[in-house]
């Protein structure tokens, strides 16, 4: 037998430990599953997580009727990699090209793997995606906006989709249903470019007088609905969205999906546009938060959540449905438009007690609200401080529904089902996080280690501390949740130990 050297022994011991730390398979059951995945919503943005300047009664209801996690993390402090990991059970940093995707990027998720929705399809679920996609569309070279847009969500496990292709601030500003742009007039084809101006329509940089909301940085290309975006587009005039109606449009689609598949089991990935920029909530919410459009968008998000909960109530599905509420990454205040978010913050703290925000390696980048409700199966009004990661939803939901995970699929996802259901307090043995600069951090127990990074300390324009430090950082989160006291020179052994675990994870897919 081959002798194990010290390093490989450590590796083997490490993985044996993680293997026994995960939950055992429980008896399969197939509730409907709704993931409400919000955009850029911070830990401190909602009242159930301590916000006092704003009230979010519908989101708070999920917590009052479910289990609220206080130490749960997304895998990345930006959108595309966070969504990639959630839907594939694999860290995005293992694959190149998974950073913030331009609006004309090719599909990032491989079509030859079984994704989370694909796994649920095998379990008999009807699967739908409504809202933000931002995971690329079409073959290498990008999608054909005027024909069948494929491969896309339907080729990676969804039976139905009604989506915004990328983000609210990126062209093309149109909805897509299954393989087609909605309401596209063939006589007015859509052209999109992220390299050069395309068509003759005004842009933010050339015609700022036409804007209803001025950009603060970037976002100065084609003007759609009075707002200049990232990227240029022409054509598709009849198909263009109206930002102020977007929450209504997506919420109605989500509700219709639930209604149409009420006999279940169904899986709905409801990825809201709120509270990403541009923040243009419906007039029903304007001025209601006293915090400007960012706060009003939080109220609109809460309304949208309430409508979905009402639909479940009306169809008697509340007890038969697991609702999971979370965010793709931490908060940002000025993300490129002059929407008074900074001026009108009014003492509100989007990051809660944590440091940094969206894009950051500091904890507010990835520590996000995470709530699970499933009446009768998850105790109501409970709080868990177990260390958790969104990457584990895949294996946990596979366990719930009795699905085996094929070799190579969901390589970083552990079965934490009993912890998600509050039946166990077992936490993940470590959590790995990725920042905008691809700096990796690792949390284990009380500790967090952030790899050395020579990048800028503060992100220009957004004023967010990125968490970059050329020497690396070590924080004792149990005492110092705000990551103020870097212990790297006082506790070099601890830092080395965490780096070793991080390198082990980096070197081998997680299981
Ligand atoms: C950045 C955009 C920002 C936002 C982000 C993606 C600029 C200056 N900033 O590049 O506004 O769109 O990308 O956000 O263009 S995310 O939530 O989808 O990751
Ligand atoms: Ca986001």
Short mmCIF file of C-alpha atoms and ligand atoms in Angstrom, two decimals:
data_model
loop_
_atom_site.label_atom_id
_atom_site.label_comp_id
_atom_site.label_asym_id
_atom_site.label_seq_id
_atom_site.Cartn_x
_atom_site.Cartn_y
_atom_site.Cartn_z
CA UNK A 1 0.00 0.00 0.00
CA UNK A 2 1.20 3.48 -0.83
CA UNK A 3 2.44 5.26 2.28
CA UNK A 4 0.69 8.51 3.11
CA UNK A 5 3.03 11.41 3.73
CA UNK A 6 2.22 13.98 6.42
CA UNK A 7 0.51 16.38 4.02
CA UNK A 8 -1.72 13.81 2.38
CA UNK A 9 -2.55 12.37 5.80
CA UNK A 10 -3.69 15.80 6.89
CA UNK A 11 -5.79 16.04 3.77
CA UNK A 12 -7.36 12.63 4.26
CA UNK A 13 -8.01 13.31 7.96
CA UNK A 14 -9.50 16.66 7.11
CA UNK A 15 -11.91 15.21 4.57
CA UNK A 16 -12.85 12.29 6.81
CA UNK A 17 -13.75 14.81 9.48
CA UNK A 18 -15.86 16.89 7.14
CA UNK A 19 -17.49 13.74 5.81
CA UNK A 20 -18.69 12.71 9.26
CA UNK A 21 -19.70 16.24 10.16
CA UNK A 22 -22.45 16.36 7.54
CA UNK A 23 -25.96 15.14 8.10
CA UNK A 24 -27.07 11.63 7.48
CA UNK A 25 -29.67 11.01 4.78
CA UNK A 26 -33.21 11.50 6.05
CA UNK A 27 -36.37 9.98 4.62
CA UNK A 28 -37.21 11.60 1.30
CA UNK A 29 -40.05 14.05 1.14
CA UNK A 30 -41.08 16.40 -1.62
CA UNK A 31 -42.45 19.73 -0.46
CA UNK A 32 -42.69 22.51 -3.00
CA UNK A 33 -39.57 24.65 -2.79
CA UNK A 34 -39.44 28.41 -3.35
CA UNK A 35 -36.08 30.19 -3.18
CA UNK A 36 -36.52 33.96 -3.00
CA UNK A 37 -33.09 35.22 -4.00
CA UNK A 38 -32.81 38.97 -3.61
CA UNK A 39 -30.16 41.17 -5.16
CA UNK A 40 -27.66 43.20 -3.09
CA UNK A 41 -29.78 43.04 0.06
CA UNK A 42 -27.55 43.52 3.09
CA UNK A 43 -27.60 41.76 6.45
CA UNK A 44 -28.81 44.98 8.09
CA UNK A 45 -31.39 45.96 5.45
CA UNK A 46 -34.46 44.22 6.90
CA UNK A 47 -36.15 44.57 10.24
CA UNK A 48 -35.96 40.92 11.24
CA UNK A 49 -32.16 41.28 11.11
CA UNK A 50 -32.19 44.40 13.24
CA UNK A 51 -32.95 47.30 10.87
CA UNK A 52 -34.84 49.96 12.82
CA UNK A 53 -35.30 52.65 10.17
CA UNK A 54 -37.33 50.43 7.87
CA UNK A 55 -40.01 47.80 8.40
CA UNK A 56 -40.21 44.64 6.30
CA UNK A 57 -43.23 42.81 7.75
CA UNK A 58 -43.57 40.19 5.03
CA UNK A 59 -39.94 39.10 5.14
CA UNK A 60 -40.17 39.23 8.93
CA UNK A 61 -43.16 36.89 8.70
CA UNK A 62 -40.96 34.23 7.05
CA UNK A 63 -38.60 34.51 10.03
CA UNK A 64 -41.45 34.49 12.58
CA UNK A 65 -42.76 31.30 11.00
CA UNK A 66 -39.36 29.78 10.34
CA UNK A 67 -35.69 29.58 11.18
CA UNK A 68 -33.43 32.58 10.80
CA UNK A 69 -29.68 32.08 10.32
CA UNK A 70 -27.30 34.69 11.65
CA UNK A 71 -24.05 33.19 10.31
CA UNK A 72 -25.03 32.08 6.83
CA UNK A 73 -22.98 33.01 3.80
CA UNK A 74 -23.19 33.35 0.08
CA UNK A 75 -20.09 32.07 -1.73
CA UNK A 76 -19.22 35.40 -3.30
CA UNK A 77 -19.68 39.11 -2.75
CA UNK A 78 -20.86 39.57 -6.35
CA UNK A 79 -23.80 38.18 -8.23
CA UNK A 80 -22.71 35.86 -11.05
CA UNK A 81 -20.38 33.67 -8.97
CA UNK A 82 -22.86 33.53 -6.07
CA UNK A 83 -25.65 32.36 -8.38
CA UNK A 84 -23.36 29.92 -10.16
CA UNK A 85 -22.46 28.24 -6.84
CA UNK A 86 -26.02 28.12 -5.58
CA UNK A 87 -27.31 26.50 -8.77
CA UNK A 88 -24.39 24.09 -9.33
CA UNK A 89 -23.09 23.27 -5.84
CA UNK A 90 -19.60 24.20 -7.03
CA UNK A 91 -17.46 27.19 -6.11
CA UNK A 92 -17.38 29.59 -9.04
CA UNK A 93 -13.67 30.29 -8.52
CA UNK A 94 -12.94 26.76 -9.73
CA UNK A 95 -14.07 27.83 -13.21
CA UNK A 96 -12.74 30.73 -15.26
CA UNK A 97 -15.17 33.23 -16.76
CA UNK A 98 -17.55 33.23 -13.81
CA UNK A 99 -16.99 36.84 -12.69
CA UNK A 100 -19.68 39.55 -13.09
CA UNK A 101 -21.01 38.67 -16.56
CA UNK A 102 -21.57 41.23 -19.32
CA UNK A 103 -25.13 41.23 -20.67
CA UNK A 104 -24.09 39.42 -23.86
CA UNK A 105 -22.01 36.66 -22.20
CA UNK A 106 -22.48 33.05 -23.28
CA UNK A 107 -24.12 30.61 -20.86
CA UNK A 108 -21.71 30.04 -17.98
CA UNK A 109 -23.28 26.90 -16.49
CA UNK A 110 -22.17 23.77 -18.36
CA UNK A 111 -25.03 21.82 -19.97
CA UNK A 112 -23.48 18.42 -19.22
CA UNK A 113 -23.84 18.57 -15.44
CA UNK A 114 -26.91 18.12 -13.27
CA UNK A 115 -27.70 21.45 -11.65
CA UNK A 116 -29.81 21.98 -8.53
CA UNK A 117 -33.01 22.47 -10.60
CA UNK A 118 -31.97 19.55 -12.85
CA UNK A 119 -31.58 17.34 -9.78
CA UNK A 120 -35.04 18.40 -8.59
CA UNK A 121 -36.48 17.65 -12.06
CA UNK A 122 -35.18 14.10 -11.63
CA UNK A 123 -37.02 14.02 -8.31
CA UNK A 124 -40.26 14.84 -10.16
CA UNK A 125 -40.35 18.60 -9.65
CA UNK A 126 -41.55 21.13 -12.21
CA UNK A 127 -38.88 23.80 -12.09
CA UNK A 128 -39.09 27.50 -12.90
CA UNK A 129 -36.84 30.56 -12.82
CA UNK A 130 -38.41 34.01 -12.60
CA UNK A 131 -36.45 37.27 -12.36
CA UNK A 132 -32.75 37.95 -12.70
CA UNK A 133 -30.53 35.48 -14.54
CA UNK A 134 -27.04 37.00 -15.03
CA UNK A 135 -25.43 33.65 -15.80
CA UNK A 136 -24.98 34.20 -19.53
CA UNK A 137 -27.06 32.92 -22.42
CA UNK A 138 -26.43 31.17 -25.71
CA UNK A 139 -23.34 29.54 -27.21
CA UNK A 140 -19.76 30.84 -27.27
CA UNK A 141 -19.94 34.27 -28.85
CA UNK A 142 -23.21 35.06 -27.08
CA UNK A 143 -26.92 34.72 -27.77
CA UNK A 144 -28.99 35.35 -30.87
CA UNK A 145 -31.41 37.84 -29.34
CA UNK A 146 -33.72 37.68 -32.35
CA UNK A 147 -34.15 33.92 -32.54
CA UNK A 148 -34.09 31.03 -30.13
CA UNK A 149 -31.84 31.93 -27.23
CA UNK A 150 -30.26 28.63 -26.41
CA UNK A 151 -28.59 27.13 -24.45
CA UNK A 152 -30.04 28.90 -21.43
CA UNK A 153 -32.01 28.09 -18.27
CA UNK A 154 -34.10 25.43 -20.06
CA UNK A 155 -30.93 23.55 -20.97
CA UNK A 156 -29.63 23.54 -17.39
CA UNK A 157 -32.57 22.16 -15.47
CA UNK A 158 -35.44 24.63 -15.64
CA UNK A 159 -38.76 23.68 -17.25
CA UNK A 160 -39.85 27.29 -17.47
CA UNK A 161 -38.26 30.72 -17.24
CA UNK A 162 -39.32 34.34 -17.35
CA UNK A 163 -36.24 36.44 -16.95
CA UNK A 164 -34.23 39.58 -17.20
CA UNK A 165 -31.19 38.33 -19.15
CA UNK A 166 -28.48 39.98 -17.01
CA UNK A 167 -29.07 42.89 -14.61
CA UNK A 168 -31.35 45.93 -14.48
CA UNK A 169 -28.44 48.19 -15.38
CA UNK A 170 -27.22 46.12 -18.36
CA UNK A 171 -28.62 45.91 -21.88
CA UNK A 172 -30.65 44.32 -23.38
CA UNK A 173 -33.50 45.77 -21.29
CA UNK A 174 -36.10 43.20 -22.31
CA UNK A 175 -37.79 40.19 -20.76
CA UNK A 176 -37.19 36.71 -21.99
CA UNK A 177 -39.66 33.83 -21.68
CA UNK A 178 -38.24 30.37 -22.28
CA UNK A 179 -36.19 30.72 -25.48
CA UNK A 180 -37.56 34.01 -26.76
CA UNK A 181 -37.58 37.74 -26.07
CA UNK A 182 -41.12 38.73 -25.05
CA UNK A 183 -43.00 41.05 -27.47
CA UNK A 184 -40.16 41.26 -29.95
CA UNK A 185 -41.22 42.71 -33.29
CA UNK A 186 -39.25 40.89 -36.03
CA UNK A 187 -39.25 44.14 -38.02
CA UNK A 188 -37.30 45.83 -35.22
CA UNK A 189 -34.52 43.41 -34.33
CA UNK A 190 -32.40 43.83 -31.22
CA UNK A 191 -28.70 44.57 -31.53
CA UNK A 192 -26.46 44.54 -28.47
CA UNK A 193 -22.82 45.46 -28.01
CA UNK A 194 -20.55 45.78 -25.02
CA UNK A 195 -17.65 47.07 -27.14
CA UNK A 196 -18.92 49.95 -29.26
CA UNK A 197 -21.95 52.12 -29.64
CA UNK A 198 -24.53 50.41 -31.78
CA UNK A 199 -27.47 52.22 -33.45
CA UNK A 200 -28.33 55.90 -33.15
CA UNK A 201 -30.08 56.10 -29.82
CA UNK A 202 -28.93 58.65 -27.27
CA UNK A 203 -26.50 57.65 -24.57
CA UNK A 204 -26.05 58.97 -21.05
CA UNK A 205 -22.65 60.44 -21.84
CA UNK A 206 -23.86 62.28 -24.97
CA UNK A 207 -27.33 63.35 -23.83
CA UNK A 208 -27.42 63.57 -20.05
CA UNK A 209 -30.28 66.09 -20.32
CA UNK A 210 -32.56 63.19 -21.36
CA UNK A 211 -32.00 61.23 -18.14
CA UNK A 212 -34.60 60.93 -15.39
CA UNK A 213 -31.87 59.63 -13.08
CA UNK A 214 -28.26 60.68 -13.58
CA UNK A 215 -25.49 58.10 -13.39
CA UNK A 216 -22.76 58.61 -10.79
CA UNK A 217 -20.15 56.30 -12.32
CA UNK A 218 -20.20 53.98 -15.33
CA UNK A 219 -23.74 53.41 -16.66
CA UNK A 220 -23.46 56.08 -19.37
CA UNK A 221 -24.29 54.06 -22.50
CA UNK A 222 -27.70 53.57 -24.22
CA UNK A 223 -30.64 55.33 -22.56
CA UNK A 224 -33.62 53.03 -22.01
CA UNK A 225 -36.71 54.34 -20.18
CA UNK A 226 -34.85 57.53 -19.26
CA UNK A 227 -31.96 55.66 -17.62
CA UNK A 228 -28.55 55.08 -19.20
CA UNK A 229 -27.19 51.56 -18.87
CA UNK A 230 -24.02 49.51 -19.17
CA UNK A 231 -23.70 48.52 -22.85
CA UNK A 232 -25.35 49.66 -26.05
CA UNK A 233 -28.50 48.38 -27.67
CA UNK A 234 -30.76 49.29 -30.56
CA UNK A 235 -34.09 47.94 -31.75
CA UNK A 236 -36.58 45.84 -29.77
CA UNK A 237 -38.51 49.03 -28.87
CA UNK A 238 -41.82 47.24 -28.24
CA UNK A 239 -40.10 44.67 -26.03
CA UNK A 240 -38.33 47.06 -23.66
CA UNK A 241 -39.16 46.90 -20.01
CA UNK A 242 -40.36 49.75 -17.84
CA UNK A 243 -38.30 49.60 -14.67
CA UNK A 244 -41.11 50.92 -12.50
CA UNK A 245 -43.30 47.92 -13.48
CA UNK A 246 -40.63 45.26 -13.10
CA UNK A 247 -41.52 44.12 -9.57
CA UNK A 248 -45.17 43.76 -10.59
CA UNK A 249 -44.23 41.83 -13.73
CA UNK A 250 -41.95 39.37 -11.96
CA UNK A 251 -44.22 38.96 -8.94
CA UNK A 252 -47.19 38.20 -11.20
CA UNK A 253 -45.14 35.64 -13.10
CA UNK A 254 -43.96 34.01 -9.88
CA UNK A 255 -47.54 33.81 -8.63
CA UNK A 256 -48.79 32.48 -11.94
CA UNK A 257 -46.10 29.79 -11.87
CA UNK A 258 -47.21 28.71 -8.39
CA UNK A 259 -50.86 28.76 -9.40
CA UNK A 260 -50.23 26.75 -12.60
CA UNK A 261 -48.24 24.08 -10.76
CA UNK A 262 -50.11 24.07 -7.48
CA UNK A 263 -50.53 20.29 -7.61
CA UNK A 264 -46.76 20.13 -7.25
CA UNK A 265 -44.16 19.39 -6.48
CA UNK A 266 -42.70 22.56 -7.94
CA UNK A 267 -39.44 24.41 -7.50
CA UNK A 268 -39.43 28.16 -8.04
CA UNK A 269 -36.21 30.16 -8.16
CA UNK A 270 -37.58 33.68 -7.73
CA UNK A 271 -34.62 36.01 -8.23
CA UNK A 272 -35.81 39.54 -7.63
CA UNK A 273 -34.32 42.64 -9.25
CA UNK A 274 -34.76 44.55 -6.01
CA UNK A 275 -32.73 46.12 -4.56
CA UNK A 276 -30.11 46.34 -7.33
CA UNK A 277 -29.57 49.54 -9.32
CA UNK A 278 -31.19 51.25 -11.09
CA UNK A 279 -33.60 51.69 -8.19
CA UNK A 280 -36.87 52.78 -9.79
CA UNK A 281 -39.62 51.34 -7.63
CA UNK A 282 -43.25 51.65 -8.63
CA UNK A 283 -44.95 54.95 -7.68
CA UNK A 284 -46.86 53.03 -4.96
CA UNK A 285 -43.61 52.87 -2.98
CA UNK A 286 -42.07 56.23 -3.86
CA UNK A 287 -41.19 58.30 -0.82
CA UNK A 288 -42.61 55.67 1.55
CA UNK A 289 -39.36 54.71 3.27
CA UNK A 290 -37.99 58.19 3.85
CA UNK A 291 -34.68 56.82 2.59
CA UNK A 292 -35.04 57.55 -1.08
CA UNK A 293 -35.30 54.95 -3.84
CA UNK A 294 -33.02 52.41 -2.11
CA UNK A 295 -35.29 52.22 0.92
CA UNK A 296 -38.38 52.35 -1.29
CA UNK A 297 -36.98 49.38 -3.26
CA UNK A 298 -36.67 47.44 0.04
CA UNK A 299 -40.36 48.15 0.68
CA UNK A 300 -41.20 47.02 -2.85
CA UNK A 301 -39.20 43.83 -2.29
CA UNK A 302 -41.10 43.22 0.93
CA UNK A 303 -44.39 43.72 -0.91
CA UNK A 304 -43.33 41.24 -3.57
CA UNK A 305 -42.43 38.64 -0.92
CA UNK A 306 -45.81 39.26 0.72
CA UNK A 307 -47.64 38.60 -2.56
CA UNK A 308 -45.89 35.25 -2.97
CA UNK A 309 -46.71 34.29 0.63
CA UNK A 310 -50.34 35.30 0.05
CA UNK A 311 -50.52 33.10 -3.04
CA UNK A 312 -49.22 30.14 -1.04
CA UNK A 313 -51.82 30.88 1.67
CA UNK A 314 -54.67 31.23 -0.83
CA UNK A 315 -53.83 27.93 -2.51
CA UNK A 316 -53.38 26.16 0.84
CA UNK A 317 -49.76 25.49 -0.02
CA UNK A 318 -48.10 27.19 2.94
CA UNK A 319 -47.62 23.97 4.90
CA UNK A 320 -46.54 22.07 1.80
CA UNK A 321 -43.89 24.55 0.73
CA UNK A 322 -40.38 25.19 1.92
CA UNK A 323 -39.59 28.89 1.46
CA UNK A 324 -35.94 29.93 1.51
CA UNK A 325 -35.15 33.64 1.59
CA UNK A 326 -31.68 35.05 0.98
CA UNK A 327 -29.51 37.51 -0.96
CA UNK A 328 -26.81 36.98 -3.59
CA UNK A 329 -24.29 39.35 -1.99
CA UNK A 330 -23.95 42.14 0.51
CA UNK A 331 -25.14 45.73 0.22
CA UNK A 332 -23.95 48.76 -1.73
CA UNK A 333 -25.29 52.27 -1.39
CA UNK A 334 -23.94 54.16 -4.43
CA UNK A 335 -23.66 51.55 -7.18
CA UNK A 336 -23.58 53.92 -10.13
CA UNK A 337 -26.65 56.18 -10.09
CA UNK A 338 -27.38 59.46 -8.30
CA UNK A 339 -30.46 58.15 -6.50
CA UNK A 340 -29.84 59.90 -3.17
CA UNK A 341 -29.16 56.58 -1.46
CA UNK A 342 -26.09 58.00 0.30
CA UNK A 343 -27.66 61.33 1.27
CA UNK A 344 -30.89 59.79 2.56
CA UNK A 345 -29.48 56.81 4.45
CA UNK A 346 -30.76 58.43 7.64
CA UNK A 347 -28.63 56.34 10.00
CA UNK A 348 -29.66 53.04 8.40
CA UNK A 349 -26.83 50.45 8.36
CA UNK A 350 -27.17 48.12 5.36
CA UNK A 351 -24.21 45.99 6.51
CA UNK A 352 -25.45 45.58 10.08
CA UNK A 353 -22.52 45.27 12.47
CA UNK A 354 -20.25 43.85 9.78
CA UNK A 355 -17.51 45.51 7.77
CA UNK A 356 -17.44 46.09 4.00
CA UNK A 357 -20.29 45.30 1.64
CA UNK A 358 -20.87 44.11 -1.91
CA UNK A 359 -17.56 43.33 -3.71
CA UNK A 360 -15.71 43.03 -0.39
CA UNK A 361 -13.72 40.25 1.28
CA UNK A 362 -14.91 41.61 4.63
CA UNK A 363 -17.87 39.83 6.12
CA UNK A 364 -20.70 42.13 5.02
CA UNK A 365 -19.89 41.06 1.44
CA UNK A 366 -21.05 37.53 2.01
CA UNK A 367 -22.85 37.28 5.35
CA UNK A 368 -26.43 37.70 4.20
CA UNK A 369 -29.94 37.14 5.49
CA UNK A 370 -30.92 33.48 5.22
CA UNK A 371 -34.30 32.21 6.42
CA UNK A 372 -36.01 28.85 6.00
CA UNK A 373 -39.74 28.35 6.54
CA UNK A 374 -41.56 25.05 6.26
CA UNK A 375 -44.40 24.93 8.79
CA UNK A 376 -44.53 21.69 10.74
CA UNK A 377 -41.00 20.72 9.69
CA UNK A 378 -38.97 23.77 10.67
CA UNK A 379 -39.74 25.20 14.11
CA UNK A 380 -41.18 28.69 14.03
CA UNK A 381 -39.50 31.81 15.32
CA UNK A 382 -36.10 30.22 15.94
CA UNK A 383 -32.63 31.56 15.36
CA UNK A 384 -29.55 29.54 14.43
CA UNK A 385 -26.01 30.86 14.59
CA UNK A 386 -24.57 27.80 12.86
CA UNK A 387 -21.98 28.57 10.18
CA UNK A 388 -23.72 27.82 6.86
CA UNK A 389 -23.16 28.31 3.14
CA UNK A 390 -25.53 28.60 0.19
CA UNK A 391 -23.37 26.13 -1.73
CA UNK A 392 -24.88 23.41 0.50
CA UNK A 393 -28.44 23.90 -0.70
CA UNK A 394 -27.83 21.48 -3.58
CA UNK A 395 -26.77 18.46 -1.49
CA UNK A 396 -29.24 19.31 1.27
CA UNK A 397 -32.21 19.48 -1.11
CA UNK A 398 -30.96 16.30 -2.84
CA UNK A 399 -31.05 14.62 0.55
CA UNK A 400 -34.52 16.01 1.28
CA UNK A 401 -35.91 14.67 -1.99
CA UNK A 402 -34.00 11.37 -1.94
CA UNK A 403 -31.77 12.11 -4.92
CA UNK A 404 -28.30 10.66 -5.37
CA UNK A 405 -25.65 13.11 -6.56
CA UNK A 406 -23.75 11.88 -9.60
CA UNK A 407 -19.96 11.70 -9.46
CA UNK A 408 -18.56 15.13 -10.32
CA UNK A 409 -21.81 17.02 -9.70
CA UNK A 410 -22.09 19.55 -6.86
CA UNK A 411 -18.50 18.87 -5.75
CA UNK A 412 -18.46 21.52 -3.02
CA UNK A 413 -21.92 20.95 -1.60
CA UNK A 414 -22.39 19.19 1.73
CA UNK A 415 -25.63 17.76 3.02
CA UNK A 416 -26.57 20.13 5.83
CA UNK A 417 -30.29 19.36 5.64
CA UNK A 418 -30.82 18.80 9.34
CA UNK A 419 -29.16 22.11 10.11
CA UNK A 420 -31.22 23.93 7.47
CA UNK A 421 -34.31 22.41 9.09
CA UNK A 422 -33.12 23.28 12.58
CA UNK A 423 -33.06 19.61 13.64
CA UNK A 424 -29.35 19.86 14.30
CA UNK A 425 -26.98 22.61 15.34
CA UNK A 426 -24.15 21.12 13.39
CA UNK A 427 -22.37 23.76 11.40
CA UNK A 428 -20.20 23.62 8.36
CA UNK A 429 -16.62 22.87 9.31
CA UNK A 430 -15.50 25.85 7.20
CA UNK A 431 -16.89 28.33 4.70
CA UNK A 432 -14.95 29.71 1.70
CA UNK A 433 -15.82 33.12 0.27
CA UNK A 434 -14.73 35.00 -2.84
CA UNK A 435 -14.46 38.76 -3.30
CA UNK A 436 -14.55 40.89 -6.45
CA UNK A 437 -10.77 40.55 -6.78
CA UNK A 438 -11.06 36.78 -6.40
CA UNK A 439 -9.46 37.02 -2.99
CA UNK A 440 -10.50 33.94 -1.07
CA UNK A 441 -11.32 34.00 2.64
CA UNK A 442 -12.02 31.12 4.95
CA UNK A 443 -14.15 31.07 8.07
CA UNK A 444 -13.71 28.30 10.58
CA UNK A 445 -15.17 28.35 14.08
CA UNK A 446 -14.40 31.72 15.61
CA UNK A 447 -11.83 32.64 13.00
CA UNK A 448 -11.63 34.22 9.59
CA UNK A 449 -8.55 34.39 7.38
CA UNK A 450 -8.39 36.63 4.31
CA UNK A 451 -5.67 35.85 1.78
CA UNK A 452 -3.10 38.53 0.97
CA UNK A 453 -4.18 40.75 -1.90
CA UNK A 454 -2.43 43.78 -3.38
CA UNK A 455 -5.64 45.25 -4.79
CA UNK A 456 -7.07 48.63 -3.75
CA UNK A 457 -8.34 49.03 -0.19
CA UNK A 458 -11.45 50.96 -1.14
CA UNK A 459 -13.50 50.50 -4.27
CA UNK A 460 -13.52 53.75 -6.20
CA UNK A 461 -16.90 55.52 -6.24
CA UNK A 462 -18.77 53.00 -4.13
CA UNK A 463 -16.75 53.82 -1.02
CA UNK A 464 -16.74 50.16 0.01
CA UNK A 465 -13.73 48.70 1.82
CA UNK A 466 -12.67 45.77 -0.32
CA UNK A 467 -10.77 43.91 2.40
CA UNK A 468 -7.52 43.79 0.43
CA UNK A 469 -4.29 43.69 2.41
CA UNK A 470 -0.94 42.63 0.95
CA UNK A 471 -0.02 40.79 4.16
CA UNK A 472 -3.26 38.90 4.66
CA UNK A 473 -5.64 39.25 7.61
CA UNK A 474 -6.83 37.17 10.51
CA UNK A 475 -9.84 38.10 12.63
CA UNK A 476 -11.40 36.50 15.66
CA UNK A 477 -15.00 37.00 14.61
CA UNK A 478 -16.45 35.81 17.91
CA UNK A 479 -14.89 38.85 19.61
CA UNK A 480 -14.47 41.11 16.65
CA UNK A 481 -17.38 40.70 14.22
CA UNK A 482 -16.54 44.08 12.70
CA UNK A 483 -13.06 42.82 11.63
CA UNK A 484 -11.19 45.75 13.15
CA UNK A 485 -8.31 43.96 14.81
CA UNK A 486 -6.01 42.12 12.40
CA UNK A 487 -4.27 39.36 14.40
CA UNK A 488 -2.11 38.02 11.60
CA UNK A 489 1.21 38.89 13.24
CA UNK A 490 0.06 37.90 16.75
CA UNK A 491 -1.36 34.52 15.74
CA UNK A 492 0.69 33.33 12.76
CA UNK A 493 0.05 29.66 13.56
CA UNK A 494 -3.70 30.13 13.46
CA UNK A 495 -3.38 31.93 10.14
CA UNK A 496 -1.20 29.11 8.77
CA UNK A 497 -3.72 26.53 9.91
CA UNK A 498 -6.59 28.31 8.17
CA UNK A 499 -4.49 28.81 5.04
CA UNK A 500 -3.77 25.09 5.04
CA UNK A 501 -7.47 24.27 5.09
CA UNK A 502 -8.10 26.83 2.36
CA UNK A 503 -5.33 25.36 0.21
CA UNK A 504 -6.70 21.87 0.74
CA UNK A 505 -10.15 23.00 -0.43
CA UNK A 506 -8.57 24.85 -3.33
CA UNK A 507 -6.54 21.84 -4.37
CA UNK A 508 -9.37 19.32 -4.25
CA UNK A 509 -13.01 19.72 -5.05
CA UNK A 510 -14.60 19.78 -1.63
CA UNK A 511 -15.55 16.13 -1.11
C1 LIG B 1 -20.55 46.62 -11.67
C2 LIG B 1 -21.46 47.82 -11.90
C3 LIG B 1 -22.52 47.80 -10.82
C4 LIG B 1 -23.25 46.47 -10.82
C5 LIG B 1 -22.25 45.33 -10.69
C6 LIG B 1 -22.87 43.97 -10.79
C7 LIG B 1 -20.32 49.78 -12.86
C8 LIG B 1 -19.51 51.02 -12.59
N1 LIG B 1 -20.70 49.08 -11.81
O1 LIG B 1 -19.58 46.56 -12.66
O2 LIG B 1 -23.41 48.85 -11.00
O3 LIG B 1 -23.99 46.31 -12.00
O4 LIG B 1 -21.28 45.41 -11.72
O5 LIG B 1 -23.71 43.76 -9.72
O6 LIG B 1 -20.59 49.47 -14.02
S1 LIG B 1 -24.15 42.30 -9.40
O7 LIG B 1 -24.98 42.38 -8.21
O8 LIG B 1 -24.90 41.83 -10.54
O9 LIG B 1 -22.93 41.54 -9.15
CA1 LIG B 2 -26.04 41.21 -6.57
#
